[in-house]
Amino acid sequence: MSITDLTAREMAQQIATRKISPVDVITSHLERIRHLNPKLNMFITVFEEEALKEAQLAEEDLMKGEPIGPLHGVPIAIKDLTPVSGRRTTFGSPLFGNHISTHEPTIIKRIKKAGAIIIGKTNTPEFGHKGTTDNHILGPAKNPWNPLLTAGGSSGGSAAAVASKCVPLAEGSDGGGSIRIPSSLNGIIGLKPTFGRVPFDSSPVNRFGTTQPFVHYGPMSRTTEDAALLLSIIEGYEPNDPYSVPIPEENLLNRLSDGVKGLTLAYTEDFGLYPCDTKVKAQIEDTIEILRKHGAKVEKVSVQFGMKLEELISFFNKMWFAGLASAYGPLFNQFPTQFSTSVSDMINAGRELSAVELRETELQRTVVWNTLQEKLNHYDAILSPVLGVPAFPYTSEGPSSINGRATSPISDWMMTQLYNCTGHPAISIPAGLTPEGLPVGLQAATTKFNDRLLLQIARTIELEKAFPSPILS
């Protein structure tokens, strides 16, 4: 087994006991990135020199017997929407191609304090505006399972980097599925925690910009244990974030083995709205049988929001487009040709919305909240596919049809936006491979602050059905 095959927790334990050195760990991962990044376009920026210097310092601290953090010497990738002080952060936009951040959010400070080494910034679409990853800086992020296919988005580079073992851990952000979508397509764990559990304070000039829809930071990893470890490091109250909340006093890692016995789980294959490929559905239902085998009661339920898919997407888009218009409108006025057509269209659409129209979205959000929370009042969690399809060509923004039903390529295949309307925690769990060898993700969601339960569900599946990894030469 090579160093890059180790989990983050295994690396941290072996570093702490001096079985491997931080320098060797970082060197091994940098070599893998050099080999695979040209094929997969995962990293916009790799901090080779800085990472090696930090690894040397980490090794010196070990030799001196200095106190170390739980991720001492472990490499991590950061999505290129998330600022890191003193490092290049492009937001996937040519406008910021040479931008060096002067501040960083709480999540980065906590990752650094834990001893992790930031090895690079990962590919993301311009301002994270869609569910696939490509931009005018680097091009498309490609799927390690098949480089002709998409890695998903908007945390596509992070997901591909984890799946390809270029890093054991990555940070992602999720405003409409941007952690869960690429996690499903790449066959890794991706957790969108309860809104407020992990501080989201990346913009010091807009502390209130993460609620329409709810935007979350979260962990991406190859194992449940690593996801729990990273969550335990980045979570917790931060007074400078107006939405940050105290977290439950619990040891996430110690509770993973609690299992699912006695749980009552709801299962919906489509939320009464979404088309779903039969190959995806087969893997999801096969994985649900594992939960039944381990003592959970799983009931198929009908979910009715009283609206068509087009109506749900329409009100969600209003929130999203208004946010883009507010955040990037002034730059768009100055440099309109520097924006992609899709972002330009979204900004223009957002500008056409009235204040009343935007406030009316709250009524539709309430319907989504009431419908999902009513289920969660009776069930411990809701299970569903993450997506209606496995990975598709990276030249496309999505399928134009599923099972013969015409779909909008930019939206209709994602069963993720619902939980960005509500702020509930939701996770993508590897559920197996299609006959073509492409990953499928099971989505689970539960009541607010019960994130631990999602990790228990994931761990139960993982122990029975080991999460696969792509074979890369």
XYZ file of C-alpha atoms in Angstrom:
473
model
C 0.000 0.000 0.000
C 1.383 3.417 -0.956
C 1.051 6.532 1.194
C -1.651 7.911 -1.088
C -3.805 4.834 -0.401
C -4.019 5.711 3.286
C -7.026 7.482 4.756
C -6.537 10.853 6.429
C -6.899 9.290 9.853
C -4.383 6.553 9.036
C -1.924 9.167 7.766
C -2.362 11.297 10.876
C -1.836 8.280 13.164
C 1.263 7.094 11.301
C 2.711 10.611 11.246
C 2.072 11.017 14.985
C 3.849 7.731 15.721
C 6.696 8.607 13.293
C 6.039 5.649 11.015
C 5.888 8.034 8.063
C 7.099 11.606 7.769
C 5.075 14.664 6.732
C 7.641 15.342 4.010
C 7.145 11.883 2.519
C 3.371 12.295 2.731
C 3.342 15.620 0.923
C 5.943 14.502 -1.627
C 3.887 11.413 -2.491
C 0.732 13.425 -3.020
C 2.488 16.104 -5.061
C 3.887 13.397 -7.334
C 0.411 11.961 -7.846
C -1.004 15.412 -8.582
C 1.744 16.062 -11.151
C 0.870 12.768 -12.835
C -2.924 13.025 -12.806
C -3.775 16.711 -12.858
C -2.937 17.165 -16.557
C -5.430 14.382 -17.317
C -8.196 15.408 -14.934
C -7.928 19.209 -14.427
C -8.577 18.984 -10.695
C -6.360 21.777 -9.384
C -6.321 25.384 -10.534
C -3.307 26.074 -8.300
C -0.911 23.663 -6.572
C 1.185 25.047 -3.711
C 4.205 22.782 -4.187
C 6.874 24.950 -2.611
C 4.693 26.132 0.256
C 3.384 22.629 1.025
C 6.884 21.164 1.177
C 8.052 23.933 3.511
C 5.076 23.325 5.784
C 5.805 19.597 5.730
C 9.393 20.229 6.798
C 8.179 22.417 9.665
C 5.653 19.749 10.641
C 8.453 17.186 10.732
C 10.602 19.457 12.894
C 7.742 19.891 15.362
C 7.401 16.123 15.595
C 11.100 15.675 16.299
C 10.946 18.362 18.992
C 7.962 16.712 20.629
C 5.764 19.752 20.124
C 1.979 19.366 20.553
C 0.313 18.432 17.266
C -3.194 18.648 15.868
C -5.425 15.802 14.663
C -4.434 16.369 11.007
C -0.762 17.143 11.558
C 1.047 16.830 8.219
C -2.014 15.575 6.303
C -2.663 17.158 2.888
C -6.011 18.756 2.105
C -7.423 20.458 -0.983
C -9.471 23.653 -0.794
C -12.088 24.631 -3.362
C -11.065 27.734 -5.275
C -14.116 29.654 -4.080
C -12.760 29.617 -0.533
C -10.121 32.250 0.245
C -6.805 31.295 1.809
C -4.773 34.230 3.058
C -1.693 34.939 0.971
C -2.620 32.348 -1.648
C -4.067 32.622 -5.143
C -7.865 32.371 -5.173
C -9.532 32.733 -8.591
C -13.211 31.925 -7.908
C -13.033 30.209 -11.317
C -13.034 33.622 -13.011
C -10.414 35.232 -15.282
C -11.161 38.481 -13.452
C -9.435 36.965 -10.421
C -6.784 34.999 -12.287
C -3.968 36.617 -10.303
C -5.895 37.454 -7.143
C -4.121 36.837 -3.824
C -6.461 36.637 -0.853
C -5.834 38.881 2.143
C -8.262 37.117 4.458
C -9.639 33.653 5.084
C -12.768 32.226 6.718
C -12.944 30.390 10.022
C -12.993 26.997 8.312
C -9.496 27.570 6.879
C -8.141 28.802 10.201
C -9.452 25.657 11.893
C -8.021 23.376 9.207
C -4.621 25.012 9.624
C -4.821 24.837 13.427
C -5.485 21.094 13.134
C -2.137 20.758 11.366
C -3.381 19.989 7.862
C -1.312 21.193 4.927
C -3.183 22.960 2.130
C -1.716 21.422 -1.000
C -3.760 23.292 -3.610
C -6.963 25.027 -4.739
C -9.394 22.931 -6.746
C -11.261 23.563 -9.962
C -14.719 25.131 -9.793
C -17.058 26.785 -12.279
C -17.061 30.579 -12.389
C -18.323 31.769 -8.973
C -19.637 28.222 -8.368
C -22.716 28.953 -10.448
C -23.656 25.474 -11.708
C -23.609 21.719 -11.133
C -20.731 20.961 -13.500
C -17.163 22.268 -13.382
C -15.476 24.185 -16.175
C -14.170 27.715 -16.559
C -12.035 29.937 -18.785
C -8.967 29.507 -16.566
C -8.449 25.748 -16.628
C -11.273 24.115 -18.557
C -13.377 21.172 -17.362
C -12.713 18.990 -14.341
C -12.849 15.374 -15.512
C -14.083 12.268 -13.785
C -11.421 9.788 -12.545
C -13.758 6.894 -13.371
C -13.834 7.994 -17.004
C -11.979 11.163 -18.068
C -14.453 11.709 -20.913
C -17.135 12.404 -18.312
C -17.848 15.277 -15.932
C -16.659 15.432 -12.344
C -19.799 17.423 -11.501
C -19.858 20.710 -9.658
C -19.431 23.080 -8.296
C -16.919 21.271 -6.044
C -15.906 19.093 -8.986
C -12.167 19.543 -8.608
C -12.329 18.663 -4.917
C -14.333 15.498 -5.577
C -12.033 14.320 -8.371
C -8.937 15.031 -6.260
C -10.281 12.906 -3.399
C -11.521 10.071 -5.627
C -8.197 9.905 -7.493
C -6.238 9.794 -4.200
C -4.442 13.058 -4.888
C -5.621 14.076 -1.404
C -7.436 12.151 1.326
C -9.606 15.152 2.227
C -11.075 18.186 0.527
C -13.265 21.097 1.451
C -16.376 21.814 -0.566
C -19.222 24.291 -0.469
C -22.853 23.588 -1.261
C -25.534 26.090 -2.301
C -27.638 23.787 -4.460
C -25.887 20.435 -4.271
C -22.303 21.479 -4.952
C -20.822 19.015 -2.434
C -23.288 16.186 -3.009
C -23.463 16.312 -6.826
C -19.740 15.734 -7.492
C -19.471 13.339 -4.549
C -22.155 11.166 -6.134
C -20.556 11.292 -9.581
C -17.075 10.479 -8.217
C -18.045 7.840 -5.660
C -16.992 9.582 -2.437
C -18.584 10.820 0.798
C -19.827 14.407 0.656
C -21.603 15.970 3.639
C -23.587 19.209 3.669
C -23.867 19.823 7.413
C -26.759 21.547 9.147
C -26.734 25.223 8.210
C -24.866 27.124 10.922
C -23.000 24.105 12.282
C -19.918 25.082 10.246
C -19.340 28.849 10.111
C -19.657 30.387 6.636
C -17.876 33.712 6.946
C -15.851 33.912 3.750
C -17.159 37.376 2.806
C -16.421 40.065 5.398
C -18.503 42.570 3.398
C -21.659 40.405 3.242
C -22.308 38.460 6.426
C -25.928 37.808 5.442
C -25.440 36.451 1.915
C -25.634 32.704 2.568
C -29.336 32.174 3.228
C -31.075 32.571 -0.157
C -30.498 29.670 -0.665
C -28.604 28.254 2.314
C -24.903 27.782 1.496
C -22.819 25.339 3.539
C -19.159 24.325 3.870
C -18.592 20.611 4.312
C -16.138 17.686 4.173
C -15.414 15.470 1.169
C -13.542 12.208 1.695
C -13.202 8.565 0.676
C -14.336 7.231 4.067
C -17.011 8.040 6.601
C -14.438 8.205 9.365
C -12.474 10.896 7.530
C -15.632 12.912 6.903
C -16.466 12.756 10.611
C -12.912 13.737 11.508
C -12.915 16.802 9.260
C -16.392 17.842 10.400
C -15.270 17.650 14.032
C -12.459 20.080 13.184
C -14.384 22.679 11.175
C -17.651 22.776 13.144
C -18.497 25.005 16.088
C -19.700 28.443 17.047
C -17.985 31.504 15.592
C -19.196 34.864 16.983
C -18.313 36.781 13.802
C -20.760 34.699 11.763
C -24.340 35.880 12.438
C -25.767 32.435 11.624
C -23.232 30.308 13.494
C -24.724 28.172 16.252
C -23.397 26.024 19.117
C -23.082 22.365 18.188
C -24.187 19.269 20.105
C -21.633 17.927 22.547
C -20.818 14.609 20.940
C -17.827 12.635 19.736
C -18.628 12.002 16.090
C -15.894 9.409 15.602
C -16.934 7.375 18.630
C -20.567 7.254 17.526
C -20.062 6.017 13.958
C -20.476 2.403 15.006
C -23.878 3.012 16.612
C -25.442 1.687 13.423
C -29.026 1.916 12.185
C -30.830 -0.745 14.202
C -34.246 0.497 15.257
C -34.317 3.459 12.867
C -37.362 4.125 10.711
C -36.324 5.592 7.368
C -38.393 7.046 4.535
C -37.415 6.328 0.931
C -38.463 8.309 -2.118
C -37.067 7.553 -5.531
C -37.937 10.957 -7.000
C -39.647 13.308 -4.461
C -42.643 13.109 -6.782
C -40.778 15.412 -9.172
C -37.527 14.161 -10.676
C -36.827 11.654 -13.446
C -34.432 8.890 -12.388
C -32.420 6.490 -14.542
C -33.350 2.866 -13.840
C -29.651 1.996 -13.399
C -29.355 4.575 -10.640
C -32.531 3.391 -8.955
C -31.294 -0.211 -8.960
C -28.109 0.689 -7.064
C -29.997 2.836 -4.570
C -32.512 0.110 -3.784
C -29.767 -2.496 -3.480
C -27.998 -0.297 -0.923
C -31.211 0.304 1.017
C -31.427 -3.460 1.538
C -28.174 -3.209 3.501
C -29.854 -0.828 5.935
C -32.777 -3.211 6.314
C -30.354 -6.060 6.921
C -28.794 -4.064 9.758
C -32.083 -3.489 11.518
C -33.524 -0.325 9.998
C -37.132 -0.200 8.859
C -37.280 1.483 5.438
C -40.653 2.535 4.057
C -41.294 3.857 0.570
C -43.191 7.135 0.866
C -44.955 9.586 -1.410
C -43.671 13.156 -1.285
C -45.980 15.842 -2.668
C -44.969 19.501 -2.784
C -48.016 20.622 -4.745
C -45.844 22.063 -7.502
C -44.262 20.885 -10.721
C -40.507 20.468 -11.083
C -40.413 23.540 -13.324
C -42.019 25.597 -10.563
C -39.557 24.398 -7.937
C -36.561 25.085 -10.172
C -37.994 28.482 -11.092
C -38.265 29.780 -7.541
C -34.904 28.285 -6.578
C -33.297 29.999 -9.574
C -34.773 33.327 -8.555
C -32.895 33.160 -5.264
C -29.707 32.022 -6.983
C -29.812 34.587 -9.788
C -30.590 37.461 -7.412
C -27.605 36.466 -5.295
C -25.262 36.468 -8.301
C -26.613 39.820 -9.487
C -26.091 41.330 -6.044
C -22.608 39.892 -5.483
C -21.109 40.356 -8.946
C -23.289 43.018 -10.605
C -20.819 45.875 -10.070
C -17.991 43.838 -11.615
C -20.283 42.847 -14.467
C -20.931 46.512 -15.182
C -17.191 47.165 -15.460
C -16.054 43.993 -17.238
C -19.046 42.401 -19.022
C -16.902 40.535 -21.544
C -14.977 38.797 -18.753
C -18.054 36.848 -17.665
C -19.201 33.603 -19.243
C -22.491 33.609 -21.126
C -24.198 31.482 -18.492
C -23.202 33.733 -15.588
C -24.097 36.844 -17.607
C -27.542 35.414 -18.298
C -28.044 34.638 -14.608
C -26.998 38.127 -13.525
C -29.327 39.744 -16.067
C -32.191 37.481 -14.962
C -31.534 38.367 -11.335
C -31.643 42.073 -12.109
C -35.088 41.721 -13.648
C -36.601 40.358 -10.423
C -38.621 42.659 -8.230
C -38.248 42.728 -4.466
C -41.745 41.319 -4.186
C -40.918 38.400 -6.488
C -37.889 37.560 -4.395
C -39.872 37.693 -1.157
C -42.519 35.459 -2.717
C -39.937 32.691 -2.970
C -40.159 32.455 0.822
C -43.704 31.134 0.487
C -42.571 28.343 -1.832
C -39.601 27.583 0.399
C -42.023 27.221 3.272
C -43.964 24.595 1.326
C -40.718 22.649 0.787
C -39.777 23.003 4.465
C -43.203 21.943 5.737
C -43.343 18.934 3.407
C -39.878 17.621 4.283
C -40.091 18.406 7.981
C -43.456 16.636 8.188
C -41.725 13.484 6.943
C -38.867 13.989 9.375
C -41.342 14.342 12.233
C -42.287 10.716 11.563
C -39.043 9.233 10.180
C -35.448 9.368 11.368
C -34.160 10.225 7.890
C -35.232 10.554 4.259
C -33.385 8.457 1.666
C -33.283 9.190 -2.073
C -30.916 9.229 -5.009
C -28.579 12.217 -5.044
C -28.959 12.477 -8.814
C -31.188 11.005 -11.468
C -28.190 9.994 -13.590
C -24.581 8.809 -13.364
C -21.804 10.902 -14.900
C -22.290 12.257 -18.423
C -19.848 13.835 -20.937
C -17.954 16.835 -19.606
C -18.874 18.732 -22.765
C -22.485 18.825 -21.530
C -24.171 20.595 -18.613
C -26.484 17.637 -18.144
C -28.732 15.153 -19.917
C -31.504 16.405 -22.204
C -33.626 13.357 -21.373
C -33.852 10.661 -18.696
C -35.763 7.438 -19.333
C -37.263 9.088 -22.410
C -38.501 12.123 -20.478
C -37.248 15.492 -21.742
C -35.265 17.358 -19.083
C -33.521 20.682 -18.630
C -29.789 19.872 -18.727
C -28.833 22.488 -16.153
C -31.184 21.414 -13.380
C -33.618 18.507 -13.675
C -31.183 15.696 -12.815
C -30.231 17.056 -9.350
C -32.313 16.009 -6.329
C -30.266 18.279 -4.093
C -31.646 21.832 -4.124
C -34.493 20.935 -1.750
C -32.163 20.743 1.240
C -30.571 24.102 0.368
C -34.063 25.548 0.704
C -34.376 24.156 4.210
C -30.884 23.943 5.747
C -31.298 20.300 6.787
C -28.095 18.233 6.820
C -27.740 15.964 3.786
C -25.080 13.525 2.643
C -24.036 11.690 -0.509
C -23.022 8.095 0.229
C -21.455 5.810 -2.403
C -24.116 3.247 -3.319
C -22.315 1.169 -5.933
C -21.581 1.244 -9.635
C -23.781 1.045 -12.706
C -23.136 -1.795 -15.185
C -20.900 0.702 -17.034
C -18.786 1.126 -13.902
C -19.965 4.622 -12.900
C -20.634 5.655 -9.298
C -24.103 6.268 -7.881
C -24.797 8.228 -4.692
C -27.469 7.627 -2.054
C -28.705 10.844 -0.453
C -29.782 10.850 3.188
C -31.157 13.821 5.093
C -32.318 14.232 8.667
C -33.440 16.808 11.203
C -31.221 19.784 11.945
C -28.170 19.067 14.141
C -28.594 15.313 13.770
C -25.691 15.143 11.300
C -24.197 12.264 13.271
C -27.068 10.026 12.161
C -26.140 10.549 8.509
C -22.589 9.457 9.244
C -23.898 6.366 11.055
C -25.969 5.461 7.986
C -22.946 5.954 5.753
C -20.711 3.883 8.024
C -23.213 1.013 8.097
C -23.230 0.907 4.296
C -19.446 1.266 4.102
C -18.809 -1.705 6.379
C -21.051 -3.933 4.269
C -20.264 -2.563 0.822
C -16.762 -1.059 0.733
C -16.687 2.204 -1.168
C -14.883 1.582 -4.479
C -12.054 3.655 -5.964
C -11.238 4.188 -9.640
C -8.210 2.423 -11.070
C -5.815 5.053 -12.433
C -2.491 4.516 -14.120
